[in-house]
Amino acid sequence: MAASSSPPHHVPTALTLLFILVSATTTNGSIGVNYGTVADDLPPPGEVARFLLQSTVINRVRIFDPNPELIQAFAHTGIQITVTVPNDQIPRLANLSFAQQWIKSYIQPYFPATNLVRILVGNEVLSTGNRLLIGTLVPAMQTLHAALAGASLDRRIQISTPHSLGILSASTPPSAGKFHGGYDVHILKPLLGFLRSTNSPFMINPYPFFGCSEETLDYALFRPNLGFLDPNTRIRYTNMLDAQLDAVFSAMKSLGFGDLEIVIAETGWPSKGEPSQIGAGQENAAQYNRNLMRHVNSGDGTPLMPNRTFETYIFSLFNEDLKPGPTCERNFGLFGPDLTPAYDVGILRPTVSTAVAAQPDGGGERKGAGKWCVAKEGADVDSLQRNIDYVCGALVGLGPGCGPIQEGGECFFPDTVRAHAAYAMNAFYQAMGRNDYDCDFRRTGAITAVDPSLLLLKLRFDSFCVYAFIFTCDDDGGRWCNFAGYGNCKYGH
């Protein structure tokens, strides 16, 4: 079945849309943003949610308190939301009745309309030095998980807590990374055990900005540099973020938890700072965040964690003019209060005019030319229908919309969810600029280099043959489509 609204895409001239049951590799990295609100000039949450959905590639958001207005603003957007429990509530959450009430107040009224995926218990708790908070952190996480289980939400919503790099007693060289003594066995080992048992990630806040000097600025910004040689592994590191992540990995591995996923809960670069602060400025902020997005989604991983991507949350969505501290603390934002970019980081979706200009007949080769987005083999129908709903509702009014896969549309037949998802997923991927993360679709999409230029494609495997479903829609003189060599074709518009 087809959705009732239009997908966020402009179908390029002679756009060929391929759906085929194949196994393919896709990038599972994801870019999120930290949505802080310590400011007096921010737009309403509903406007922010619509802006993120319609105008950016951001598909995950972390908020720093369980503000009902913020949570409700993201209802029906599909954007994955992480809610943070303030530090001062941690001791009370160790009590089951309080934890149950917290879930009833801040989670159940908004789920599943709002796509709540994770609860963070505090922020950088170990770095506070507060014995009460530190001593109740793991019990609070365990109790909150029990409350989720009681509401049958424990398999839908994860629980974790983010840490600063201050939890490390040693980070250089990366292979020698260690947690602080006392915290390692008594706090972090039980915490890591809880994360493993609940299939939740270890979350870290690495900031190369705060660790760099004038001599290591290029190293921090992913720019060409001589790098750093780890004498133990003989690995040369070419950027500071990899070294920081591998130091954390080494510390985790030393406790027997090298298998856990690591999520970058915060990282960023200020566009303004004190004169004495090395590297603060718009150009460097743009370069760091742009290179960060490319790196964490590349699939390269790090030297000690190769061939992986990292779920990453940039700090932050807005400049926050009421934050205390040095100038830089108020200037990590990607956007101003009027939702204009603080600098160009490549996080905005291309407009229709940009998409048209990027077509082959508009001059130059497009990024990712020769790549298409397809559904992964084994993707379930419910997930594919959600993909259709997301694409068709995200940017209503742009391009021909979902009309071609609605009843009576040129590409309505075959009338199956898989066929319609093929149209929607690839159209979205093509129109958004062929970014790998635009074919993720919660790990149901895959990027292929198979050329779908033929109307009928036969793939031969060892002992059988699979016919591909090929959709071709042409906006140049007459819209038409073809499926597997036979027609449900309507010429003209």
Tab-separated table of C-alpha atoms in Angstrom:
chain	number	residue	atom	x	y	z
A	1	MET	CA	0.000	0.000	0.000
A	2	ALA	CA	1.114	3.548	-0.594
A	3	ALA	CA	1.184	6.445	1.805
A	4	SER	CA	-1.181	9.343	1.307
A	5	SER	CA	1.302	12.209	1.274
A	6	SER	CA	4.279	13.190	-0.815
A	7	PRO	CA	7.860	12.003	-0.301
A	8	PRO	CA	10.707	14.456	0.248
A	9	HIS	CA	12.278	14.157	-3.146
A	10	HIS	CA	12.542	15.527	-6.612
A	11	VAL	CA	12.788	12.695	-9.130
A	12	PRO	CA	15.711	13.472	-11.471
A	13	THR	CA	15.320	13.123	-15.225
A	14	ALA	CA	15.142	9.488	-16.305
A	15	LEU	CA	15.501	8.354	-12.705
A	16	THR	CA	15.703	4.585	-12.563
A	17	LEU	CA	14.601	3.039	-9.332
A	18	LEU	CA	15.784	-0.445	-8.499
A	19	PHE	CA	14.372	-2.917	-6.033
A	20	ILE	CA	16.158	-6.227	-5.779
A	21	LEU	CA	16.529	-8.896	-3.174
A	22	VAL	CA	20.252	-8.879	-2.607
A	23	SER	CA	22.567	-8.719	0.355
A	24	ALA	CA	24.618	-5.539	0.361
A	25	THR	CA	26.775	-3.539	2.727
A	26	THR	CA	25.422	-0.319	4.123
A	27	THR	CA	26.737	2.317	6.466
A	28	ASN	CA	24.999	2.108	9.816
A	29	GLY	CA	26.439	5.238	11.301
A	30	SER	CA	24.083	7.988	12.297
A	31	ILE	CA	24.339	11.698	12.980
A	32	GLY	CA	22.480	13.131	15.931
A	33	VAL	CA	22.568	16.428	17.741
A	34	ASN	CA	22.419	17.589	21.349
A	35	TYR	CA	19.457	19.914	21.838
A	36	GLY	CA	20.337	22.159	24.768
A	37	THR	CA	17.977	24.883	25.925
A	38	VAL	CA	20.036	27.118	28.238
A	39	ALA	CA	19.033	30.186	26.259
A	40	ASP	CA	16.314	32.822	26.117
A	41	ASP	CA	16.064	33.229	22.354
A	42	LEU	CA	15.303	29.750	21.004
A	43	PRO	CA	12.440	28.939	18.610
A	44	PRO	CA	9.468	26.857	19.824
A	45	PRO	CA	10.177	23.101	20.083
A	46	GLY	CA	7.561	22.256	17.437
A	47	GLU	CA	9.265	24.538	14.940
A	48	VAL	CA	12.634	22.978	15.796
A	49	ALA	CA	11.298	19.450	15.262
A	50	ARG	CA	9.823	20.330	11.864
A	51	PHE	CA	13.032	22.051	10.832
A	52	LEU	CA	15.203	19.064	11.739
A	53	LEU	CA	12.894	16.654	9.950
A	54	GLN	CA	12.390	18.668	6.801
A	55	SER	CA	15.637	20.585	6.349
A	56	THR	CA	18.501	18.530	7.840
A	57	VAL	CA	20.031	15.054	7.741
A	58	ILE	CA	19.818	14.805	11.532
A	59	ASN	CA	17.835	11.725	12.532
A	60	ARG	CA	18.635	11.515	16.248
A	61	VAL	CA	18.279	14.085	19.006
A	62	ARG	CA	19.378	14.086	22.621
A	63	ILE	CA	17.630	16.364	25.093
A	64	PHE	CA	19.085	17.185	28.497
A	65	ASP	CA	15.971	16.904	30.647
A	66	PRO	CA	12.606	15.140	30.371
A	67	ASN	CA	10.780	18.261	29.210
A	68	PRO	CA	7.301	17.133	28.062
A	69	GLU	CA	7.039	19.985	25.554
A	70	LEU	CA	10.280	18.912	23.877
A	71	ILE	CA	9.388	15.220	23.895
A	72	GLN	CA	5.922	15.807	22.479
A	73	ALA	CA	7.256	18.133	19.778
A	74	PHE	CA	8.971	15.189	18.085
A	75	ALA	CA	5.847	13.020	17.939
A	76	HIS	CA	5.253	11.407	14.530
A	77	THR	CA	8.573	12.640	13.125
A	78	GLY	CA	10.386	9.293	13.357
A	79	ILE	CA	13.433	11.109	14.759
A	80	GLN	CA	15.023	8.983	17.476
A	81	ILE	CA	14.951	10.753	20.836
A	82	THR	CA	17.262	10.255	23.795
A	83	VAL	CA	16.115	11.727	27.115
A	84	THR	CA	18.549	12.618	29.899
A	85	VAL	CA	17.768	12.320	33.599
A	86	PRO	CA	19.291	15.296	35.479
A	87	ASN	CA	22.075	14.346	37.871
A	88	ASP	CA	20.182	15.458	40.956
A	89	GLN	CA	17.461	12.865	40.354
A	90	ILE	CA	19.833	9.895	40.279
A	91	PRO	CA	19.648	8.963	44.001
A	92	ARG	CA	15.827	8.967	43.906
A	93	LEU	CA	15.775	6.739	40.805
A	94	ALA	CA	17.429	3.977	42.819
A	95	ASN	CA	14.003	3.589	44.464
A	96	LEU	CA	11.742	1.371	42.364
A	97	SER	CA	8.507	3.238	43.077
A	98	PHE	CA	10.085	6.549	42.052
A	99	ALA	CA	11.541	4.956	38.913
A	100	GLN	CA	8.135	3.530	38.000
A	101	GLN	CA	6.502	6.913	38.480
A	102	TRP	CA	9.223	8.553	36.385
A	103	ILE	CA	8.486	6.165	33.509
A	104	LYS	CA	4.744	6.797	33.865
A	105	SER	CA	5.266	10.574	33.825
A	106	TYR	CA	7.925	11.073	31.171
A	107	ILE	CA	7.933	8.031	28.882
A	108	GLN	CA	4.614	6.221	28.646
A	109	PRO	CA	2.437	9.259	27.762
A	110	TYR	CA	4.586	9.995	24.692
A	111	PHE	CA	5.663	6.564	23.484
A	112	PRO	CA	5.437	5.323	20.743
A	113	ALA	CA	4.205	8.526	19.029
A	114	THR	CA	7.569	10.003	19.940
A	115	ASN	CA	10.324	7.594	18.963
A	116	LEU	CA	12.008	7.366	22.369
A	117	VAL	CA	14.980	5.033	22.061
A	118	ARG	CA	17.240	5.713	25.037
A	119	ILE	CA	17.303	7.148	28.559
A	120	LEU	CA	20.581	8.542	29.869
A	121	VAL	CA	20.965	8.494	33.630
A	122	GLY	CA	22.844	11.687	34.369
A	123	ASN	CA	25.723	13.241	32.473
A	124	GLU	CA	29.437	12.805	33.257
A	125	VAL	CA	28.517	11.632	36.747
A	126	LEU	CA	31.900	10.170	37.655
A	127	SER	CA	33.583	13.482	36.867
A	128	THR	CA	31.454	15.296	39.473
A	129	GLY	CA	33.301	13.610	42.343
A	130	ASN	CA	29.981	13.464	44.207
A	131	ARG	CA	30.006	10.250	46.212
A	132	LEU	CA	26.234	10.036	46.515
A	133	LEU	CA	25.705	10.405	42.763
A	134	ILE	CA	28.515	8.019	41.914
A	135	GLY	CA	27.415	5.406	44.438
A	136	THR	CA	23.799	5.402	43.231
A	137	LEU	CA	24.491	5.614	39.482
A	138	VAL	CA	24.480	1.895	38.670
A	139	PRO	CA	21.625	1.059	41.091
A	140	ALA	CA	19.572	3.853	39.485
A	141	MET	CA	20.232	2.456	36.005
A	142	GLN	CA	19.269	-1.036	37.137
A	143	THR	CA	16.099	0.156	38.859
A	144	LEU	CA	15.042	2.296	35.909
A	145	HIS	CA	15.519	-0.730	33.652
A	146	ALA	CA	13.333	-2.778	35.992
A	147	ALA	CA	10.666	-0.071	35.722
A	148	LEU	CA	10.891	-0.216	31.927
A	149	ALA	CA	10.557	-4.001	32.070
A	150	GLY	CA	7.462	-3.647	34.208
A	151	ALA	CA	5.979	-1.456	31.474
A	152	SER	CA	7.122	-3.913	28.747
A	153	LEU	CA	9.439	-1.248	27.313
A	154	ASP	CA	12.808	-2.736	28.218
A	155	ARG	CA	13.316	-4.165	24.717
A	156	ARG	CA	12.356	-0.896	23.071
A	157	ILE	CA	14.269	1.667	25.140
A	158	GLN	CA	17.912	1.432	26.211
A	159	ILE	CA	19.514	2.861	29.342
A	160	SER	CA	23.036	4.220	29.504
A	161	THR	CA	25.031	7.164	30.888
A	162	PRO	CA	27.636	9.381	29.171
A	163	HIS	CA	31.155	9.936	30.506
A	164	SER	CA	33.839	12.521	29.993
A	165	LEU	CA	37.375	11.453	29.126
A	166	GLY	CA	38.164	12.284	32.742
A	167	ILE	CA	37.276	8.683	33.621
A	168	LEU	CA	40.650	7.693	32.130
A	169	SER	CA	43.786	7.736	34.230
A	170	ALA	CA	45.862	7.088	31.114
A	171	SER	CA	45.010	7.817	27.475
A	172	THR	CA	48.425	8.047	25.811
A	173	PRO	CA	49.313	5.923	23.990
A	174	PRO	CA	45.798	4.747	23.067
A	175	SER	CA	46.698	1.087	23.565
A	176	ALA	CA	47.488	1.832	27.229
A	177	GLY	CA	44.156	3.467	28.046
A	178	LYS	CA	42.978	2.749	31.603
A	179	PHE	CA	40.141	3.808	33.858
A	180	HIS	CA	40.880	5.523	37.154
A	181	GLY	CA	41.650	3.139	39.949
A	182	GLY	CA	38.751	2.636	42.343
A	183	TYR	CA	36.206	3.535	39.672
A	184	ASP	CA	37.353	0.764	37.352
A	185	VAL	CA	36.408	-2.265	39.455
A	186	HIS	CA	33.780	-0.858	41.807
A	187	ILE	CA	31.774	1.371	39.450
A	188	LEU	CA	32.687	0.883	35.793
A	189	LYS	CA	32.909	-2.902	35.742
A	190	PRO	CA	29.360	-3.333	37.145
A	191	LEU	CA	28.176	-0.560	34.814
A	192	LEU	CA	29.701	-2.264	31.797
A	193	GLY	CA	28.155	-5.546	32.889
A	194	PHE	CA	24.750	-3.888	33.033
A	195	LEU	CA	25.210	-2.416	29.556
A	196	ARG	CA	26.174	-5.808	28.139
A	197	SER	CA	23.223	-7.563	29.770
A	198	THR	CA	20.770	-4.985	28.365
A	199	ASN	CA	22.415	-4.636	24.938
A	200	SER	CA	23.102	-0.950	25.529
A	201	PRO	CA	26.122	1.119	24.438
A	202	PHE	CA	28.917	2.704	26.438
A	203	MET	CA	28.691	6.449	25.851
A	204	ILE	CA	31.572	8.907	25.834
A	205	ASN	CA	32.014	12.670	25.321
A	206	PRO	CA	35.309	13.175	23.448
A	207	TYR	CA	36.287	16.773	22.631
A	208	PRO	CA	39.504	17.124	20.631
A	209	PHE	CA	39.036	20.903	20.935
A	210	PHE	CA	39.808	20.771	24.655
A	211	GLY	CA	42.765	18.441	24.119
A	212	CYS	CA	44.590	20.230	21.332
A	213	SER	CA	47.444	22.703	21.301
A	214	GLU	CA	48.780	24.920	18.550
A	215	GLU	CA	51.070	22.052	17.533
A	216	THR	CA	48.273	19.473	17.411
A	217	LEU	CA	45.503	21.600	15.863
A	218	ASP	CA	45.729	19.852	12.485
A	219	TYR	CA	45.672	16.492	14.294
A	220	ALA	CA	42.486	17.525	16.115
A	221	LEU	CA	40.769	18.821	12.962
A	222	PHE	CA	41.389	15.728	10.794
A	223	ARG	CA	43.745	17.783	8.611
A	224	PRO	CA	46.947	16.367	7.094
A	225	ASN	CA	49.566	15.969	9.819
A	226	LEU	CA	52.489	13.794	10.867
A	227	GLY	CA	50.283	11.879	13.271
A	228	PHE	CA	51.125	10.080	16.492
A	229	LEU	CA	52.832	6.684	16.685
A	230	ASP	CA	51.644	4.296	19.379
A	231	PRO	CA	54.894	2.593	20.429
A	232	ASN	CA	53.067	-0.519	21.651
A	233	THR	CA	51.084	-1.292	18.512
A	234	ARG	CA	53.259	0.588	15.973
A	235	ILE	CA	50.029	2.163	14.714
A	236	ARG	CA	50.199	5.764	13.546
A	237	TYR	CA	47.162	7.836	14.460
A	238	THR	CA	46.241	10.625	12.071
A	239	ASN	CA	43.470	12.252	14.108
A	240	MET	CA	42.867	12.882	17.807
A	241	LEU	CA	39.322	11.511	17.908
A	242	ASP	CA	40.488	8.025	16.903
A	243	ALA	CA	43.153	8.136	19.603
A	244	GLN	CA	40.607	9.185	22.235
A	245	LEU	CA	38.131	6.491	21.231
A	246	ASP	CA	40.804	3.790	21.162
A	247	ALA	CA	42.011	4.819	24.624
A	248	VAL	CA	38.468	4.268	25.900
A	249	PHE	CA	38.271	0.968	24.026
A	250	SER	CA	41.564	-0.202	25.572
A	251	ALA	CA	40.286	0.628	29.057
A	252	MET	CA	37.059	-1.265	28.409
A	253	LYS	CA	38.938	-4.216	26.954
A	254	SER	CA	41.192	-4.425	30.004
A	255	LEU	CA	38.059	-5.079	32.077
A	256	GLY	CA	36.805	-7.683	29.609
A	257	PHE	CA	34.264	-5.533	27.756
A	258	GLY	CA	35.885	-4.887	24.396
A	259	ASP	CA	32.746	-6.174	22.664
A	260	LEU	CA	30.463	-3.316	23.728
A	261	GLU	CA	29.330	-0.679	21.254
A	262	ILE	CA	30.697	2.824	21.834
A	263	VAL	CA	28.478	5.827	21.104
A	264	ILE	CA	29.808	9.381	20.874
A	265	ALA	CA	27.295	11.186	23.080
A	266	GLU	CA	28.853	14.624	22.655
A	267	THR	CA	31.539	16.152	20.507
A	268	GLY	CA	31.859	19.489	18.783
A	269	TRP	CA	33.872	22.638	18.173
A	270	PRO	CA	33.061	26.247	19.134
A	271	SER	CA	32.661	28.927	16.489
A	272	LYS	CA	33.848	31.581	18.934
A	273	GLY	CA	36.063	31.576	22.003
A	274	GLU	CA	38.439	33.535	24.181
A	275	PRO	CA	41.493	35.002	22.400
A	276	SER	CA	43.676	32.614	24.381
A	277	GLN	CA	41.789	29.508	23.219
A	278	ILE	CA	43.549	27.709	20.388
A	279	GLY	CA	41.456	26.954	17.325
A	280	ALA	CA	38.091	28.476	18.270
A	281	GLY	CA	36.399	29.971	15.210
A	282	GLN	CA	33.837	29.381	12.492
A	283	GLU	CA	36.194	27.949	9.895
A	284	ASN	CA	37.653	25.382	12.264
A	285	ALA	CA	34.225	24.522	13.704
A	286	ALA	CA	32.887	23.889	10.212
A	287	GLN	CA	35.915	21.814	9.288
A	288	TYR	CA	35.821	19.702	12.452
A	289	ASN	CA	32.121	18.880	12.254
A	290	ARG	CA	32.206	18.278	8.505
A	291	ASN	CA	35.212	15.940	8.818
A	292	LEU	CA	33.681	14.314	11.894
A	293	MET	CA	30.486	13.408	10.024
A	294	ARG	CA	32.432	12.002	7.125
A	295	HIS	CA	34.768	10.001	9.370
A	296	VAL	CA	32.254	8.385	11.732
A	297	ASN	CA	30.033	7.346	8.821
A	298	SER	CA	32.858	6.133	6.585
A	299	GLY	CA	32.930	2.592	7.939
A	300	ASP	CA	36.698	2.865	8.476
A	301	GLY	CA	36.374	2.789	12.251
A	302	THR	CA	39.519	3.377	14.302
A	303	PRO	CA	42.814	1.479	14.327
A	304	LEU	CA	41.690	-0.696	17.269
A	305	MET	CA	38.025	-0.798	16.181
A	306	PRO	CA	38.193	-1.151	12.394
A	307	ASN	CA	35.351	-1.521	9.907
A	308	ARG	CA	32.639	0.124	11.937
A	309	THR	CA	30.669	3.332	12.176
A	310	PHE	CA	29.866	5.349	15.269
A	311	GLU	CA	26.518	6.741	16.289
A	312	THR	CA	27.463	10.344	16.978
A	313	TYR	CA	25.764	13.362	18.562
A	314	ILE	CA	27.189	16.762	17.686
A	315	PHE	CA	27.213	19.369	20.412
A	316	SER	CA	25.154	21.335	19.913
A	317	LEU	CA	22.048	22.294	17.973
A	318	PHE	CA	21.986	25.945	19.089
A	319	ASN	CA	24.269	28.504	20.618
A	320	GLU	CA	23.081	28.849	24.224
A	321	ASP	CA	23.440	32.435	25.370
A	322	LEU	CA	22.699	31.796	29.056
A	323	LYS	CA	25.344	29.138	29.658
A	324	PRO	CA	27.974	30.147	32.214
A	325	GLY	CA	31.702	29.893	31.723
A	326	PRO	CA	34.038	31.053	28.964
A	327	THR	CA	32.788	32.363	25.630
A	328	CYS	CA	33.243	29.036	23.852
A	329	GLU	CA	30.603	27.364	26.076
A	330	ARG	CA	27.937	29.582	24.527
A	331	ASN	CA	29.066	29.064	20.931
A	332	PHE	CA	29.032	25.368	20.055
A	333	GLY	CA	25.775	25.673	18.099
A	334	LEU	CA	25.225	24.582	14.525
A	335	PHE	CA	22.333	27.030	14.163
A	336	GLY	CA	21.275	30.420	15.388
A	337	PRO	CA	17.896	31.063	17.023
A	338	ASP	CA	16.419	31.924	13.616
A	339	LEU	CA	17.466	28.460	12.369
A	340	THR	CA	20.083	29.844	10.004
A	341	PRO	CA	23.374	27.900	9.988
A	342	ALA	CA	26.176	29.288	12.105
A	343	TYR	CA	28.446	27.969	9.334
A	344	ASP	CA	28.257	25.469	6.490
A	345	VAL	CA	28.781	21.942	7.766
A	346	GLY	CA	26.859	20.056	5.087
A	347	ILE	CA	24.038	19.112	7.441
A	348	LEU	CA	21.223	20.773	5.493
A	349	ARG	CA	19.321	18.754	2.942
A	350	PRO	CA	19.660	19.906	-0.658
A	351	THR	CA	16.797	21.991	-2.003
A	352	VAL	CA	14.903	21.104	-5.144
A	353	SER	CA	16.945	23.595	-7.115
A	354	THR	CA	20.155	22.112	-5.782
A	355	ALA	CA	18.989	18.622	-6.726
A	356	VAL	CA	18.196	19.757	-10.261
A	357	ALA	CA	21.542	21.501	-10.617
A	358	ALA	CA	23.263	18.317	-9.513
A	359	GLN	CA	21.795	16.219	-12.322
A	360	PRO	CA	24.182	14.999	-15.017
A	361	ASP	CA	22.666	17.282	-17.619
A	362	GLY	CA	23.046	20.169	-15.179
A	363	GLY	CA	26.796	19.975	-15.331
A	364	GLY	CA	29.382	17.804	-13.636
A	365	GLU	CA	29.243	14.359	-12.115
A	366	ARG	CA	27.039	13.981	-9.069
A	367	LYS	CA	28.364	12.777	-5.746
A	368	GLY	CA	27.907	9.041	-5.478
A	369	ALA	CA	26.998	8.627	-9.128
A	370	GLY	CA	26.487	4.952	-9.875
A	371	LYS	CA	24.988	4.176	-6.445
A	372	TRP	CA	21.435	3.201	-5.578
A	373	CYS	CA	19.543	2.468	-2.390
A	374	VAL	CA	17.747	-0.864	-2.119
A	375	ALA	CA	15.967	-2.811	0.602
A	376	LYS	CA	18.079	-5.314	2.462
A	377	GLU	CA	17.255	-8.952	1.983
A	378	GLY	CA	15.153	-10.068	4.910
A	379	ALA	CA	13.849	-6.589	5.796
A	380	ASP	CA	10.393	-7.145	7.266
A	381	VAL	CA	7.292	-5.640	5.723
A	382	ASP	CA	6.404	-3.537	8.770
A	383	SER	CA	9.798	-1.833	8.672
A	384	LEU	CA	9.489	-1.175	4.961
A	385	GLN	CA	6.030	0.337	5.439
A	386	ARG	CA	7.486	2.652	8.085
A	387	ASN	CA	10.116	3.675	5.536
A	388	ILE	CA	7.364	4.566	3.063
A	389	ASP	CA	5.478	6.555	5.695
A	390	TYR	CA	8.620	8.453	6.692
A	391	VAL	CA	9.670	9.317	3.155
A	392	CYS	CA	6.184	10.271	2.016
A	393	GLY	CA	5.580	12.498	5.015
A	394	ALA	CA	8.941	14.138	5.573
A	395	LEU	CA	8.889	16.867	2.919
A	396	VAL	CA	5.348	17.213	1.702
A	397	GLY	CA	5.028	19.205	-1.509
A	398	LEU	CA	8.442	18.673	-3.046
A	399	GLY	CA	8.688	16.988	-6.423
A	400	PRO	CA	6.068	14.560	-7.742
A	401	GLY	CA	5.638	13.107	-4.283
A	402	CYS	CA	4.227	9.665	-3.574
A	403	GLY	CA	1.739	10.051	-6.403
A	404	PRO	CA	3.458	7.484	-8.642
A	405	ILE	CA	2.989	4.736	-6.012
A	406	GLN	CA	-0.536	5.679	-5.035
A	407	GLU	CA	-3.503	3.893	-6.580
A	408	GLY	CA	-3.789	5.054	-10.168
A	409	GLY	CA	-0.183	6.202	-10.180
A	410	GLU	CA	2.327	5.203	-12.824
A	411	CYS	CA	4.285	2.971	-10.464
A	412	PHE	CA	1.422	1.662	-8.330
A	413	PHE	CA	1.784	-1.876	-9.662
A	414	PRO	CA	2.944	-4.210	-8.331
A	415	ASP	CA	0.843	-3.199	-5.326
A	416	THR	CA	3.145	-4.525	-2.614
A	417	VAL	CA	4.887	-2.875	0.287
A	418	ARG	CA	8.283	-4.070	-0.953
A	419	ALA	CA	7.760	-2.605	-4.406
A	420	HIS	CA	6.537	0.734	-3.068
A	421	ALA	CA	9.379	0.844	-0.544
A	422	ALA	CA	11.791	0.367	-3.455
A	423	TYR	CA	10.477	3.540	-5.058
A	424	ALA	CA	10.430	5.569	-1.836
A	425	MET	CA	13.794	4.551	-0.394
A	426	ASN	CA	15.789	5.097	-3.553
A	427	ALA	CA	13.989	8.310	-4.496
A	428	PHE	CA	14.804	9.691	-1.033
A	429	TYR	CA	18.443	8.593	-1.263
A	430	GLN	CA	18.916	10.116	-4.716
A	431	ALA	CA	17.242	13.417	-3.875
A	432	MET	CA	19.067	13.918	-0.588
A	433	GLY	CA	22.443	13.843	-2.317
A	434	ARG	CA	23.380	10.151	-2.084
A	435	ASN	CA	24.667	10.349	1.481
A	436	ASP	CA	25.203	6.889	2.930
A	437	TYR	CA	23.172	7.746	6.019
A	438	ASP	CA	20.159	8.535	3.818
A	439	CYS	CA	20.000	4.845	2.860
A	440	ASP	CA	20.214	3.548	6.422
A	441	PHE	CA	16.471	3.423	7.176
A	442	ARG	CA	17.142	1.895	10.586
A	443	ARG	CA	19.389	-0.716	8.983
A	444	THR	CA	16.842	-1.940	6.436
A	445	GLY	CA	18.452	-0.168	3.476
A	446	ALA	CA	21.594	-1.055	1.574
A	447	ILE	CA	23.657	0.756	-1.026
A	448	THR	CA	24.465	-1.074	-4.234
A	449	ALA	CA	26.626	-0.256	-7.219
A	450	VAL	CA	24.593	-2.563	-9.477
A	451	ASP	CA	23.674	-0.528	-12.554
A	452	PRO	CA	19.884	-0.629	-13.049
A	453	SER	CA	19.985	0.908	-16.491
A	454	LEU	CA	18.356	-2.146	-18.077
A	455	LEU	CA	14.643	-2.595	-17.702
A	456	LEU	CA	15.085	-6.281	-17.034
A	457	LEU	CA	18.041	-7.425	-15.000
A	458	LYS	CA	18.935	-11.020	-14.379
A	459	LEU	CA	21.330	-11.836	-11.552
A	460	ARG	CA	22.941	-15.229	-11.708
A	461	PHE	CA	24.040	-16.966	-8.583
A	462	ASP	CA	25.635	-20.384	-8.183
A	463	SER	CA	22.504	-22.409	-8.808
A	464	PHE	CA	19.583	-20.082	-9.400
A	465	CYS	CA	18.501	-16.896	-11.036
A	466	VAL	CA	16.644	-13.947	-9.496
A	467	TYR	CA	14.718	-11.411	-11.556
A	468	ALA	CA	14.990	-7.852	-10.341
A	469	PHE	CA	12.114	-5.437	-10.055
A	470	ILE	CA	13.050	-2.403	-12.097
A	471	PHE	CA	11.176	0.870	-11.972
A	472	THR	CA	11.967	3.604	-14.452
A	473	CYS	CA	10.245	6.956	-14.299
A	474	ASP	CA	11.008	9.604	-16.883
A	475	ASP	CA	10.096	13.257	-16.421
A	476	ASP	CA	11.409	14.306	-19.816
A	477	GLY	CA	8.394	14.400	-22.123
A	478	GLY	CA	6.300	11.706	-20.492
A	479	ARG	CA	6.233	9.926	-17.161
A	480	TRP	CA	6.320	6.186	-17.414
A	481	CYS	CA	7.391	3.182	-15.479
A	482	ASN	CA	8.114	-0.440	-16.161
A	483	PHE	CA	8.212	-3.438	-13.898
A	484	ALA	CA	10.285	-6.507	-14.708
A	485	GLY	CA	9.745	-6.221	-18.421
A	486	TYR	CA	6.007	-5.846	-18.500
A	487	GLY	CA	4.017	-2.681	-18.389
A	488	ASN	CA	1.559	-0.837	-16.294
A	489	CYS	CA	2.580	2.223	-18.203
A	490	LYS	CA	0.768	5.483	-18.610
A	491	TYR	CA	2.259	7.936	-21.035
A	492	GLY	CA	1.920	11.624	-20.455
A	493	HIS	CA	1.490	13.485	-17.160
